[in-house]
Each structure stands twice: as structure tokens, then as C-alpha cells.
PDB file of C-alpha atoms in Angstrom:
ATOM      1  CA  PHE A  22      20.321   6.144 -10.021  1.00  0.00           C
ATOM      2  CA  ASP A  23      22.442   8.741 -10.981  1.00  0.00           C
ATOM      3  CA  PRO A  24      23.834  10.786  -7.726  1.00  0.00           C
ATOM      4  CA  ARG A  25      23.569  14.420  -9.551  1.00  0.00           C
ATOM      5  CA  HIS A  26      19.710  13.916  -8.987  1.00  0.00           C
ATOM      6  CA  TYR A  27      20.248  14.340  -5.167  1.00  0.00           C
ATOM      7  CA  LEU A  28      22.197  17.405  -5.169  1.00  0.00           C
ATOM      8  CA  GLY A  29      21.261  20.890  -5.014  1.00  0.00           C
ATOM      9  CA  THR A  30      20.014  22.362  -8.078  1.00  0.00           C
ATOM     10  CA  HIS A  31      21.466  25.721  -9.527  1.00  0.00           C
ATOM     11  CA  TYR A  32      17.973  27.608  -9.058  1.00  0.00           C
ATOM     12  CA  TYR A  33      18.512  28.435  -5.513  1.00  0.00           C
ATOM     13  CA  GLY A  34      20.377  25.165  -4.061  1.00  0.00           C
ATOM     14  CA  PHE A  35      16.743  23.388  -3.225  1.00  0.00           C
ATOM     15  CA  PRO A  36      17.261  19.470  -3.837  1.00  0.00           C
ATOM     16  CA  LYS A  37      16.258  17.990  -7.172  1.00  0.00           C
ATOM     17  CA  THR A  38      14.569  15.125  -5.105  1.00  0.00           C
ATOM     18  CA  GLY A  39      13.741  15.525  -1.463  1.00  0.00           C
ATOM     19  CA  PRO A  40      12.962  13.143   0.918  1.00  0.00           C
ATOM     20  CA  HIS A  41       9.104  12.366   0.027  1.00  0.00           C
ATOM     21  CA  ARG A  42      10.393  12.172  -3.820  1.00  0.00           C
ATOM     22  CA  LEU A  43      12.975   9.692  -3.017  1.00  0.00           C
ATOM     23  CA  ARG A  44      10.779   7.351  -1.083  1.00  0.00           C
ATOM     24  CA  PHE A  45       8.008   7.453  -3.847  1.00  0.00           C
ATOM     25  CA  LEU A  46      11.017   6.818  -6.381  1.00  0.00           C
ATOM     26  CA  LEU A  47      12.446   3.586  -4.069  1.00  0.00           C
ATOM     27  CA  GLU A  48       9.103   2.638  -3.570  1.00  0.00           C
ATOM     28  CA  SER A  49       8.437   2.635  -7.073  1.00  0.00           C
ATOM     29  CA  VAL A  50      11.419   0.808  -7.887  1.00  0.00           C
ATOM     30  CA  LYS A  51      10.839  -2.349  -5.740  1.00  0.00           C
ATOM     31  CA  ASP A  52       7.360  -2.923  -6.866  1.00  0.00           C
ATOM     32  CA  LEU A  53       8.367  -2.624 -10.159  1.00  0.00           C
ATOM     33  CA  ARG A  54      11.348  -5.195  -9.392  1.00  0.00           C
ATOM     34  CA  GLU A  55       8.722  -7.367  -8.008  1.00  0.00           C
ATOM     35  CA  THR A  56       6.369  -7.232 -10.803  1.00  0.00           C
ATOM     36  CA  LEU A  57       8.675  -8.221 -13.246  1.00  0.00           C
ATOM     37  CA  LYS A  58      10.071 -11.287 -10.896  1.00  0.00           C
ATOM     38  CA  LYS A  59       6.664 -12.235 -10.952  1.00  0.00           C
ATOM     39  CA  LYS A  60       6.779 -12.516 -14.838  1.00  0.00           C
ATOM     40  CA  GLY A  61       9.950 -14.436 -15.102  1.00  0.00           C
ATOM     41  CA  SER A  62      12.200 -11.014 -15.462  1.00  0.00           C
ATOM     42  CA  THR A  63      14.727  -9.230 -13.649  1.00  0.00           C
ATOM     43  CA  LEU A  64      15.360  -5.365 -12.929  1.00  0.00           C
ATOM     44  CA  VAL A  65      18.776  -3.855 -13.097  1.00  0.00           C
ATOM     45  CA  VAL A  66      19.465  -1.182 -10.898  1.00  0.00           C
ATOM     46  CA  ARG A  67      22.535   0.616 -10.319  1.00  0.00           C
ATOM     47  CA  LYS A  68      24.279   4.156  -9.101  1.00  0.00           C
ATOM     48  CA  GLY A  69      26.235   6.031 -10.787  1.00  0.00           C
ATOM     49  CA  LYS A  70      26.411   8.589 -13.729  1.00  0.00           C
ATOM     50  CA  PRO A  71      24.520   6.889 -16.878  1.00  0.00           C
ATOM     51  CA  GLU A  72      27.188   7.577 -18.826  1.00  0.00           C
ATOM     52  CA  ASP A  73      29.285   5.634 -17.063  1.00  0.00           C
ATOM     53  CA  VAL A  74      27.197   2.554 -15.746  1.00  0.00           C
ATOM     54  CA  ILE A  75      25.306   1.984 -19.152  1.00  0.00           C
ATOM     55  CA  SER A  76      28.995   1.385 -21.059  1.00  0.00           C
ATOM     56  CA  GLY A  77      29.910  -0.846 -18.006  1.00  0.00           C
ATOM     57  CA  LEU A  78      26.450  -2.671 -18.735  1.00  0.00           C
ATOM     58  CA  ILE A  79      26.987  -3.467 -22.109  1.00  0.00           C
ATOM     59  CA  THR A  80      29.964  -4.271 -21.774  1.00  0.00           C
ATOM     60  CA  GLN A  81      28.953  -6.796 -18.961  1.00  0.00           C
ATOM     61  CA  LEU A  82      26.589  -8.320 -20.934  1.00  0.00           C
ATOM     62  CA  GLY A  83      28.089  -8.375 -24.084  1.00  0.00           C
ATOM     63  CA  SER A  84      25.051  -9.025 -26.499  1.00  0.00           C
ATOM     64  CA  VAL A  85      23.574  -5.575 -26.597  1.00  0.00           C
ATOM     65  CA  SER A  86      22.039  -4.591 -29.925  1.00  0.00           C
ATOM     66  CA  ALA A  87      19.844  -1.300 -28.780  1.00  0.00           C
ATOM     67  CA  VAL A  88      19.964   1.180 -25.996  1.00  0.00           C
ATOM     68  CA  ALA A  89      16.989   3.755 -25.355  1.00  0.00           C
ATOM     69  CA  PHE A  90      17.111   6.300 -23.190  1.00  0.00           C
ATOM     70  CA  HIS A  91      15.401   9.331 -21.717  1.00  0.00           C
ATOM     71  CA  GLU A  92      17.030  12.990 -21.528  1.00  0.00           C
ATOM     72  CA  GLU A  93      16.221  15.252 -19.167  1.00  0.00           C
ATOM     73  CA  VAL A  94      14.361  18.135 -20.350  1.00  0.00           C
ATOM     74  CA  ARG A  95      16.675  21.314 -19.083  1.00  0.00           C
ATOM     75  CA  GLU A  96      15.398  24.847 -19.299  1.00  0.00           C
ATOM     76  CA  ILE A  97      17.212  27.727 -21.571  1.00  0.00           C
TER      77      ILE A  97
END
């Protein structure tokens, strides 16, 4: 979870993630974790800036051969 997604936006200071969206995200992550667990896998969840957290995870895991990511589309 990137803390920057829970601050006000540069458009009138409205939150990027309000309470209803946050609840949906948390419930979705919980459901995904439970589904993966039933299949013998797991889900790693971290809070922080992705550019910091991901490099730490790669170091921690040690055997990462590829990283895929999604970048938020921003208006010009």
C-alpha cells in the first residue's frame, strides 16, 4: 500500500482513496490472500513507497529473476 494514495490530490485536495474505496481494497486483499492460501501460496503485503519496498523485497528474497509493475496513468 503506497501511502501517497491516501493523501489529498492536487485537484482540490480531495482524497484519492476515500473510506469506501479503502474498505473495498482491504476486503479484496484479504479475499485474495485467503484464496491463495487455499491453493498453497501466499500474498506479501507491504506499506510504503513501492520504489523502496520492492527493492527491499528483492534483497530479502534473493532469487528474483523478474519484476512486473503497473504505473498509474497521470493526466498532463
